mmCIF file with all atom_site columns, C-alpha atoms and ligand atoms in Angstrom:
data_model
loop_
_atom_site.group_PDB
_atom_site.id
_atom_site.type_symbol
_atom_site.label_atom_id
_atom_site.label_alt_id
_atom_site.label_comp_id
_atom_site.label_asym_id
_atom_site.label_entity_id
_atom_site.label_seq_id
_atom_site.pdbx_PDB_ins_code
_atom_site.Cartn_x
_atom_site.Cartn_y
_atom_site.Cartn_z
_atom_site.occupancy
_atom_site.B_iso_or_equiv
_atom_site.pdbx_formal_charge
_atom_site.auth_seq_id
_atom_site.auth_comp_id
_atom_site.auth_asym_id
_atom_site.auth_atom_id
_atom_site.pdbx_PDB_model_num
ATOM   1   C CA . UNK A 1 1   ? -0.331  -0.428 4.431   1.00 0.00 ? 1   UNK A CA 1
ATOM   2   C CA . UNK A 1 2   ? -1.208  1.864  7.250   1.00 0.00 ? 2   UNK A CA 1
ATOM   3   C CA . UNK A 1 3   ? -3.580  4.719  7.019   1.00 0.00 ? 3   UNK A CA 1
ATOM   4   C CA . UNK A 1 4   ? -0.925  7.552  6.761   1.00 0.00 ? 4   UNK A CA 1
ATOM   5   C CA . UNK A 1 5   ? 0.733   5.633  3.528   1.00 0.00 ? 5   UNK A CA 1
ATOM   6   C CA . UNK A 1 6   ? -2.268  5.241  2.042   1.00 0.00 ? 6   UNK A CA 1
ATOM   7   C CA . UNK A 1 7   ? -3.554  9.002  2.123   1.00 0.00 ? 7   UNK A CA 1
ATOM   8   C CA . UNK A 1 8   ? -0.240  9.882  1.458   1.00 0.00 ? 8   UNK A CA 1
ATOM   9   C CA . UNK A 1 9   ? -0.640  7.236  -1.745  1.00 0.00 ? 9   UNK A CA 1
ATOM   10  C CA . UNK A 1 10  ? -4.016  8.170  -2.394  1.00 0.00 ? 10  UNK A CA 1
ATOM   11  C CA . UNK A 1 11  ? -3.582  12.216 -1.998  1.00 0.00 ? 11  UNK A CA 1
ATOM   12  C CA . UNK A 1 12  ? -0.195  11.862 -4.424  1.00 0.00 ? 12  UNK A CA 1
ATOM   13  C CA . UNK A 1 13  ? -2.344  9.988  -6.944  1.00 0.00 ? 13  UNK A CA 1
ATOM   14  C CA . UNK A 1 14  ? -5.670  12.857 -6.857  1.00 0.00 ? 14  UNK A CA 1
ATOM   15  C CA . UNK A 1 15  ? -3.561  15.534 -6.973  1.00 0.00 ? 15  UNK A CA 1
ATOM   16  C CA . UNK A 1 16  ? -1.536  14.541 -10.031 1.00 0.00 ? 16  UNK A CA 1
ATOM   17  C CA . UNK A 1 17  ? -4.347  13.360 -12.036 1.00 0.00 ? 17  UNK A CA 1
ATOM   18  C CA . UNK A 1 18  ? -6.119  17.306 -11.409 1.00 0.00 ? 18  UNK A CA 1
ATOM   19  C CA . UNK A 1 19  ? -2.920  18.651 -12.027 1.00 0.00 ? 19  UNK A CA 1
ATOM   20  C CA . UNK A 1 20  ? -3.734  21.287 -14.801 1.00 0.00 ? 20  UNK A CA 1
ATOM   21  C CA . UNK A 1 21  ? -7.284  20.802 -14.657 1.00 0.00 ? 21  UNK A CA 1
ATOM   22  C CA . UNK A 1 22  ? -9.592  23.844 -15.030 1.00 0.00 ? 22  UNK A CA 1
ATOM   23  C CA . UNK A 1 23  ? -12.913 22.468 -14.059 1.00 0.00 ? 23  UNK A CA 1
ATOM   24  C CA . UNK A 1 24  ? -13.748 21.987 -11.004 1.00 0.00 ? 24  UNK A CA 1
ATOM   25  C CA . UNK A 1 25  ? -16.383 19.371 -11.244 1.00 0.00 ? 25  UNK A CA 1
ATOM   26  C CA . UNK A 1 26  ? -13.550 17.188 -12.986 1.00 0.00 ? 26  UNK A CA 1
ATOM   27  C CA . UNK A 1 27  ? -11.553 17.537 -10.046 1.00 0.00 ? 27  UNK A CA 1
ATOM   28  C CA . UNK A 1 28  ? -14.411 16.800 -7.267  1.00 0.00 ? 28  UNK A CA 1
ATOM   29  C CA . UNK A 1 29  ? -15.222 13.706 -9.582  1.00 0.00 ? 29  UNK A CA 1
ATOM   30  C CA . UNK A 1 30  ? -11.855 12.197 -9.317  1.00 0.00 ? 30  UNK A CA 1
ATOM   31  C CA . UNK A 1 31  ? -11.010 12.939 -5.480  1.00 0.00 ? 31  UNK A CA 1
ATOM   32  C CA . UNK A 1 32  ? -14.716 10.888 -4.648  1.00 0.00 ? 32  UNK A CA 1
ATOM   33  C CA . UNK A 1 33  ? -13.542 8.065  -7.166  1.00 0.00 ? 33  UNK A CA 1
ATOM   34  C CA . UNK A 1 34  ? -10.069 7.540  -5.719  1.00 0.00 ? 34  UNK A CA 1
ATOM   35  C CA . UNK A 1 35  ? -10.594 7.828  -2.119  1.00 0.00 ? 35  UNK A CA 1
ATOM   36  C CA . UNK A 1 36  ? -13.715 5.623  -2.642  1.00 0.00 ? 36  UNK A CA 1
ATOM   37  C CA . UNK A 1 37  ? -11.098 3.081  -3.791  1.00 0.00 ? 37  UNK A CA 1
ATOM   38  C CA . UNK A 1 38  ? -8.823  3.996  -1.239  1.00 0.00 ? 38  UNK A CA 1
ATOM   39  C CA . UNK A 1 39  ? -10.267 2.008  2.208   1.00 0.00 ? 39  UNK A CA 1
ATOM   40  C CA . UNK A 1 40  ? -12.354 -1.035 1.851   1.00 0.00 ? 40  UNK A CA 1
ATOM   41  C CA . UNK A 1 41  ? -14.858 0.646  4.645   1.00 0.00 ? 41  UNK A CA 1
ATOM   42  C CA . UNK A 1 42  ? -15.388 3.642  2.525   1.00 0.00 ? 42  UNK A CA 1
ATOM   43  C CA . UNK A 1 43  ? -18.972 3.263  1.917   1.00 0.00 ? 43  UNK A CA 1
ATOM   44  C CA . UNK A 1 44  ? -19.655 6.998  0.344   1.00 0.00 ? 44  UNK A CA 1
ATOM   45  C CA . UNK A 1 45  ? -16.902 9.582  -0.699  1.00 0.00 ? 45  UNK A CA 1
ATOM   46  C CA . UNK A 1 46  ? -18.404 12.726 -2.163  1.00 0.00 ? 46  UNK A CA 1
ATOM   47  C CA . UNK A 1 47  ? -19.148 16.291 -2.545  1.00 0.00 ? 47  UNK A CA 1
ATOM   48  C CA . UNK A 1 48  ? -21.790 18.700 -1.391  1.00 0.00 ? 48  UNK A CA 1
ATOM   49  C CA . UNK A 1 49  ? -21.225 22.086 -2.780  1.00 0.00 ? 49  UNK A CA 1
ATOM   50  C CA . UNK A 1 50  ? -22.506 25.269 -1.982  1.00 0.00 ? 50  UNK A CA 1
ATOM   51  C CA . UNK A 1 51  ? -25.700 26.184 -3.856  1.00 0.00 ? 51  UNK A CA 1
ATOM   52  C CA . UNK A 1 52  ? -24.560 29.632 -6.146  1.00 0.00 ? 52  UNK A CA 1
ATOM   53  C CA . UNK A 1 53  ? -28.237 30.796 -5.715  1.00 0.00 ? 53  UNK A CA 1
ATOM   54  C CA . UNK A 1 54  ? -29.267 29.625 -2.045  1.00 0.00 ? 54  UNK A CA 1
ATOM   55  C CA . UNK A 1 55  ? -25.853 30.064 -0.541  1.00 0.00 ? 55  UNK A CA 1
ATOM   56  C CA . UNK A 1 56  ? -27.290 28.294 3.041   1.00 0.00 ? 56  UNK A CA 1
ATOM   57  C CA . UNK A 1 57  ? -27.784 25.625 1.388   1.00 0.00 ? 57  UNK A CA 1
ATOM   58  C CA . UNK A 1 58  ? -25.456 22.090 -0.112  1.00 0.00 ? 58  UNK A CA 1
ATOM   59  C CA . UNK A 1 59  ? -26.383 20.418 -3.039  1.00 0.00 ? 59  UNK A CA 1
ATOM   60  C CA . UNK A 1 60  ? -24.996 16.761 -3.727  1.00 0.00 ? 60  UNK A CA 1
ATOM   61  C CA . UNK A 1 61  ? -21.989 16.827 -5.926  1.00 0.00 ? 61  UNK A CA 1
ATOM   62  C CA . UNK A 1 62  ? -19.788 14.387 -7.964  1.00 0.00 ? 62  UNK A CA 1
ATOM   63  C CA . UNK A 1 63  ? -20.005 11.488 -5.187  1.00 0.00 ? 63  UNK A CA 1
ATOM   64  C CA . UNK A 1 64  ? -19.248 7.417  -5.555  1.00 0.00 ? 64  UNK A CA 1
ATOM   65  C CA . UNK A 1 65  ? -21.618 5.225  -3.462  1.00 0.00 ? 65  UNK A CA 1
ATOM   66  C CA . UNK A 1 66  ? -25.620 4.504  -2.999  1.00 0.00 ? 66  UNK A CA 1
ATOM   67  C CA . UNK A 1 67  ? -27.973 7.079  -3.675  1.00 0.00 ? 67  UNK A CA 1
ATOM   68  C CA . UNK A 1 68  ? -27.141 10.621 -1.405  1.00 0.00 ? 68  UNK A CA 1
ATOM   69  C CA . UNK A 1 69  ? -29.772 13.303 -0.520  1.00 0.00 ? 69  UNK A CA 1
ATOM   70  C CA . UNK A 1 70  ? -29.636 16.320 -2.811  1.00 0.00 ? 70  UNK A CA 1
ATOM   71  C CA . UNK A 1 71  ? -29.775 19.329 -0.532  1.00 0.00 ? 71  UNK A CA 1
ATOM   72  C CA . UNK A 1 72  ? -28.800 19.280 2.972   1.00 0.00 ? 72  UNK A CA 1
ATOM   73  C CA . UNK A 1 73  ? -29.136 22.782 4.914   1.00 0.00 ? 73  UNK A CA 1
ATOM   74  C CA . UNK A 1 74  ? -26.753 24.868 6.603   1.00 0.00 ? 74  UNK A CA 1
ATOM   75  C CA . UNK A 1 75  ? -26.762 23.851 10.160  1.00 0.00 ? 75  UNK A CA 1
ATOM   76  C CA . UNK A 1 76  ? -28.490 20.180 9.628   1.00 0.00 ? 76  UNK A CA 1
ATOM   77  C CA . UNK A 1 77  ? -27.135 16.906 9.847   1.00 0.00 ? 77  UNK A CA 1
ATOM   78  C CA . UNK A 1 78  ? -23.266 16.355 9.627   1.00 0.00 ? 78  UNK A CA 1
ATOM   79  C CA . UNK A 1 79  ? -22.607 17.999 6.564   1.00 0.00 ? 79  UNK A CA 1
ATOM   80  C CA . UNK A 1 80  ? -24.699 20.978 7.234   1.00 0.00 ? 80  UNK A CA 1
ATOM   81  C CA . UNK A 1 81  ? -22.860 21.561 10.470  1.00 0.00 ? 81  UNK A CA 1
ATOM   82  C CA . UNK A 1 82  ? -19.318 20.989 8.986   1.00 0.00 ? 82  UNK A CA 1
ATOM   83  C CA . UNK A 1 83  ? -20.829 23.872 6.308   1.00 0.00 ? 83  UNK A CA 1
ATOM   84  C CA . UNK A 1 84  ? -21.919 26.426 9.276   1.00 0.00 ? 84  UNK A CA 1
ATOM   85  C CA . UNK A 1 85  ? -18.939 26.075 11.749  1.00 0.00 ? 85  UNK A CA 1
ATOM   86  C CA . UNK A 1 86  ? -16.579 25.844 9.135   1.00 0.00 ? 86  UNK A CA 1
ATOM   87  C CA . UNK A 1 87  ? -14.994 23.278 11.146  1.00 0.00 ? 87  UNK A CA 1
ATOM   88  C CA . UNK A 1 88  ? -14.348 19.288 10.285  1.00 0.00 ? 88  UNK A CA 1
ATOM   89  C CA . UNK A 1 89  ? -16.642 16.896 11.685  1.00 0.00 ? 89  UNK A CA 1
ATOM   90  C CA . UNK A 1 90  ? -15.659 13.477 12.822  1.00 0.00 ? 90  UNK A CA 1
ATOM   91  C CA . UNK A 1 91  ? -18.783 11.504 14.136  1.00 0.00 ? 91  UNK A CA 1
ATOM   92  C CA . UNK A 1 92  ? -18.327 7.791  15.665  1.00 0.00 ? 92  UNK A CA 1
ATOM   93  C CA . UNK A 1 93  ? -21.500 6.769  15.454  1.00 0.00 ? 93  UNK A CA 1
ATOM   94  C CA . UNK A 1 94  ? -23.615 8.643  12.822  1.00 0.00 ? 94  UNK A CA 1
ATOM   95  C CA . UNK A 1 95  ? -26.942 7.080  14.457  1.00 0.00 ? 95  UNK A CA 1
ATOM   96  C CA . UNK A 1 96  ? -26.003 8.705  17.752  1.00 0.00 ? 96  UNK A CA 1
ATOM   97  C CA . UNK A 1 97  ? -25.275 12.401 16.204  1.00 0.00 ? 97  UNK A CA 1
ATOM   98  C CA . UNK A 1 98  ? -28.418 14.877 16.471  1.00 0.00 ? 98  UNK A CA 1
ATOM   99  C CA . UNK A 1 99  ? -30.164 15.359 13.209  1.00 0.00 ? 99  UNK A CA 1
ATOM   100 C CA . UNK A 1 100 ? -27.950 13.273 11.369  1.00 0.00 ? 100 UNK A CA 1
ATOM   101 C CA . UNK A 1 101 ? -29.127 12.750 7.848   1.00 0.00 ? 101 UNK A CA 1
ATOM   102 C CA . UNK A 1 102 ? -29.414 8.703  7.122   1.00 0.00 ? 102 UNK A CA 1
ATOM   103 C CA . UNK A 1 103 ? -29.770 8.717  3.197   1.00 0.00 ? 103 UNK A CA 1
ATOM   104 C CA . UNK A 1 104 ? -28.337 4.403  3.968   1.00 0.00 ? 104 UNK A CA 1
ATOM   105 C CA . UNK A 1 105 ? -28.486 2.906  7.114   1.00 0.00 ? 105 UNK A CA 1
ATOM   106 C CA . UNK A 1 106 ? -25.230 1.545  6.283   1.00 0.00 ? 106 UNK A CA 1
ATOM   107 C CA . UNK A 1 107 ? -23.080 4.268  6.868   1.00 0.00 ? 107 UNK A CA 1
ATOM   108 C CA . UNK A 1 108 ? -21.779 4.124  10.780  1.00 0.00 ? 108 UNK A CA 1
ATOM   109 C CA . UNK A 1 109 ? -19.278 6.312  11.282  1.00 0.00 ? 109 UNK A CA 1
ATOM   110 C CA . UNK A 1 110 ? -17.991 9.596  8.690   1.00 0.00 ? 110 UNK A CA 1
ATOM   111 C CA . UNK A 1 111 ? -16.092 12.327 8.593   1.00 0.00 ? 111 UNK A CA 1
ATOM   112 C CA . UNK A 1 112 ? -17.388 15.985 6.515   1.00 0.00 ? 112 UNK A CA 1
ATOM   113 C CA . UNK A 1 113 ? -14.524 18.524 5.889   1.00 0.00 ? 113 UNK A CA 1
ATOM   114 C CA . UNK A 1 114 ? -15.058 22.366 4.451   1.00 0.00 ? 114 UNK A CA 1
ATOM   115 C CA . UNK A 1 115 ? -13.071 22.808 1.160   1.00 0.00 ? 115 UNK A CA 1
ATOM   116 C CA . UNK A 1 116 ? -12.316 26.567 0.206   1.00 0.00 ? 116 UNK A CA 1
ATOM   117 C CA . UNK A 1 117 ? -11.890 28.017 -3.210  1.00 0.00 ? 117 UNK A CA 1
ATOM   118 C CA . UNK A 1 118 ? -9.424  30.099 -4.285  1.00 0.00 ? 118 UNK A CA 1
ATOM   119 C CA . UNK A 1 119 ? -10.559 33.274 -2.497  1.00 0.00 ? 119 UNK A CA 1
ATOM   120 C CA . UNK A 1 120 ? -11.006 31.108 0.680   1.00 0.00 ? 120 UNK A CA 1
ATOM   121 C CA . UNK A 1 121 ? -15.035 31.114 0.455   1.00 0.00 ? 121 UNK A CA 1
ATOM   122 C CA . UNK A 1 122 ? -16.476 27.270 1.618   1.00 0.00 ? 122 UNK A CA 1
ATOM   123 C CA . UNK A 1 123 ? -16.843 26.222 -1.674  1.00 0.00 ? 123 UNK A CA 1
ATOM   124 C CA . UNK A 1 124 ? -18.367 22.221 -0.519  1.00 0.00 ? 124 UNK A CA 1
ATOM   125 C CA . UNK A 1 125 ? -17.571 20.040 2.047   1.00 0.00 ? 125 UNK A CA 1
ATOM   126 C CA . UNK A 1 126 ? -16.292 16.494 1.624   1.00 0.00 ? 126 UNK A CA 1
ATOM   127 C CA . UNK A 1 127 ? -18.185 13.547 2.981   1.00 0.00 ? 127 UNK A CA 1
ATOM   128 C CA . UNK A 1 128 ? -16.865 10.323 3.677   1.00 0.00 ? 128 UNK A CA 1
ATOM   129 C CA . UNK A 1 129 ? -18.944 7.594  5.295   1.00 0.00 ? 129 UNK A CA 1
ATOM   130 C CA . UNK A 1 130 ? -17.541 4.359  6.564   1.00 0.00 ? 130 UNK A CA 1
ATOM   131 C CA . UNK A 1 131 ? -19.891 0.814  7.184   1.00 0.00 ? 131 UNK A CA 1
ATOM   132 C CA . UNK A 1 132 ? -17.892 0.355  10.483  1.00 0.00 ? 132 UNK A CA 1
ATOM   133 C CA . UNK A 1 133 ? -18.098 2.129  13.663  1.00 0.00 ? 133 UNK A CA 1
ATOM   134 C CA . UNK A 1 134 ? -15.406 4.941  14.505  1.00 0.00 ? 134 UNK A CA 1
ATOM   135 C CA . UNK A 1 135 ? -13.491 4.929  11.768  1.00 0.00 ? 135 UNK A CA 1
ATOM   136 C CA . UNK A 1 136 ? -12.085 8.370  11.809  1.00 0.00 ? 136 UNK A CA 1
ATOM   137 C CA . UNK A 1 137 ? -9.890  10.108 13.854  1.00 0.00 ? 137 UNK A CA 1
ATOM   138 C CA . UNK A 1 138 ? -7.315  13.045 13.898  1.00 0.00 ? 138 UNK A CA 1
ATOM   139 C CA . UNK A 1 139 ? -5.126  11.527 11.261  1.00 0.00 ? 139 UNK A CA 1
ATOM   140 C CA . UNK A 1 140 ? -8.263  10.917 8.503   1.00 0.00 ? 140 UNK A CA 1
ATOM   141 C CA . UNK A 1 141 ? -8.652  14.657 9.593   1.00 0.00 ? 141 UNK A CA 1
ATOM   142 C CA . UNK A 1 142 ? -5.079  15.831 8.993   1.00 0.00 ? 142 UNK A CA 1
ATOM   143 C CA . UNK A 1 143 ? -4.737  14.009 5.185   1.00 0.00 ? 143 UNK A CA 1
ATOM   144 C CA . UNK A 1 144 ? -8.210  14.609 4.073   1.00 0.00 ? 144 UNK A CA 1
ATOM   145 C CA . UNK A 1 145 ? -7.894  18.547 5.305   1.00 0.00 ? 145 UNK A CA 1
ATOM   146 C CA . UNK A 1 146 ? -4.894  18.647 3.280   1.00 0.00 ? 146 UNK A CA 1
ATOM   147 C CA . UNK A 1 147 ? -5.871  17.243 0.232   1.00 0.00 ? 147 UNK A CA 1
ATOM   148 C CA . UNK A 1 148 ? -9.080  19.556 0.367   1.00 0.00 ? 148 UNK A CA 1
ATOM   149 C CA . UNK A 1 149 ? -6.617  22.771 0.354   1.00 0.00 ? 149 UNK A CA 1
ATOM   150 C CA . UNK A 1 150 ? -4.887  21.740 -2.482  1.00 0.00 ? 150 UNK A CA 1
ATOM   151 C CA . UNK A 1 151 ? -8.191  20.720 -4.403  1.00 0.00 ? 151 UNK A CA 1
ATOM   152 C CA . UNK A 1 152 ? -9.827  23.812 -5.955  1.00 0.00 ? 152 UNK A CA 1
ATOM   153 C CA . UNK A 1 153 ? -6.053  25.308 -6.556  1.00 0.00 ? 153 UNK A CA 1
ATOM   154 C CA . UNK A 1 154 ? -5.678  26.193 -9.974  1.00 0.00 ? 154 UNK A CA 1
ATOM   155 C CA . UNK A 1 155 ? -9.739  25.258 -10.719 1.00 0.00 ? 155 UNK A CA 1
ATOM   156 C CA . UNK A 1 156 ? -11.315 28.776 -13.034 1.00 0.00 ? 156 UNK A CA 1
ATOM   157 C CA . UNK A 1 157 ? -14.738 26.660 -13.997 1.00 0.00 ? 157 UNK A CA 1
ATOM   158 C CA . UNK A 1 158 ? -17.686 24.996 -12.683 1.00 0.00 ? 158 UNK A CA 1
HETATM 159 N N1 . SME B 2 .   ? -24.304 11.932 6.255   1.00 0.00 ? 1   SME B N1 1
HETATM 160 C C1 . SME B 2 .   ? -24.784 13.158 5.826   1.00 0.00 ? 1   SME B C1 1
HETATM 161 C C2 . SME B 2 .   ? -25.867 13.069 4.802   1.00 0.00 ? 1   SME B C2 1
HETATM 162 C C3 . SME B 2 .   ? -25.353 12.806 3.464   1.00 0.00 ? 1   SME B C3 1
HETATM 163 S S1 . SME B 2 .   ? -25.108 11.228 3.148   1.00 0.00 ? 1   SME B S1 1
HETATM 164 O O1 . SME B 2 .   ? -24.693 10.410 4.186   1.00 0.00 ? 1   SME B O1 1
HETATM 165 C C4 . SME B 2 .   ? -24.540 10.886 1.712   1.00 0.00 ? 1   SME B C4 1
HETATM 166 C C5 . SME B 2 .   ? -25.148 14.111 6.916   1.00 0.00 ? 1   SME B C5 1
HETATM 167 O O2 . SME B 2 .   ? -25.826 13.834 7.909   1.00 0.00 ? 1   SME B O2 1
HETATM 168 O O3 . SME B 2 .   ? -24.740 15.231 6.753   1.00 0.00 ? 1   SME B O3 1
#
């Protein structure tokens, strides 16, 4: 299967099994276990969500894969930038990007996208980490932006 059919696969599957579902952390826990299932490179698929009382600040959310760091800063390391600009990150080589935040030194390449909540506040941003070398590009982008629109829709609780 190519990469669009299996977001499109993957992204189908996520958004049916939410369907419904009021709590939020339910729904970030089974987006990181399906797309952790979804590409045999995916080495880490999770969540860091805004902190409710530091709001410059991530703290690690529902996430499948080796141990992450808890709190990552606004502004530091991949995640924290994705979180300040608001804007997805795609980084080829994760050893090569400035202040990059190695919690396993086998994650190579990842990609961090900002996921809104229902008033369109960042709510977390998605991390997915990859044990090969450029593994993302504009289309991991385009499916993975999508399906983090769509996430916190219908989501009232924590
Ligand atoms: N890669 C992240 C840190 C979190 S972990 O990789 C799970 C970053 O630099 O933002």
């Amino acid at each position: 299967m190519d990469k669009n059919a299996t977001y499109k696969e993957v992204s189908q599957q996520i958004l049916s099994v939410i369907e419904g579902e009021p709590s939020a952390t339910a729904r970030y826990s089974s987006a990181a276990c399906l797309l952790s299932q979804a590409f045999d490179y995916f080495f880490w698929t999770g969540f860091y969500v805004v902190d409710p009382v530091k709001q410059d600040e991530l703290v690690v959310g529902a996430y499948q894969g080796t141990l992450g760091c808890l709190r990552i800063p606004f502004g530091r390391g991949v995640c924290g930038t994705a979180a300040a600009t608001l804007e997805t990150q795609i980084v080829e080589d994760v050893h090569a990007f400035p202040g990059h935040i190695a919690c396993d030194s086998r994650s190579n390449s990842e990609i961090v996208v900002p996921v809104y909540d229902a008033t369109g506040s960042l709510a977390a941003v998605l991390d997915v980490d990859s044990t090969e070398y450029g593994s993302f590009d504009e289309i991991d982008a385009k499916w993975l932006e999508e399906l983090c629109s769509k996430l916190l829709i219908g989501a009232t609780q924590h």
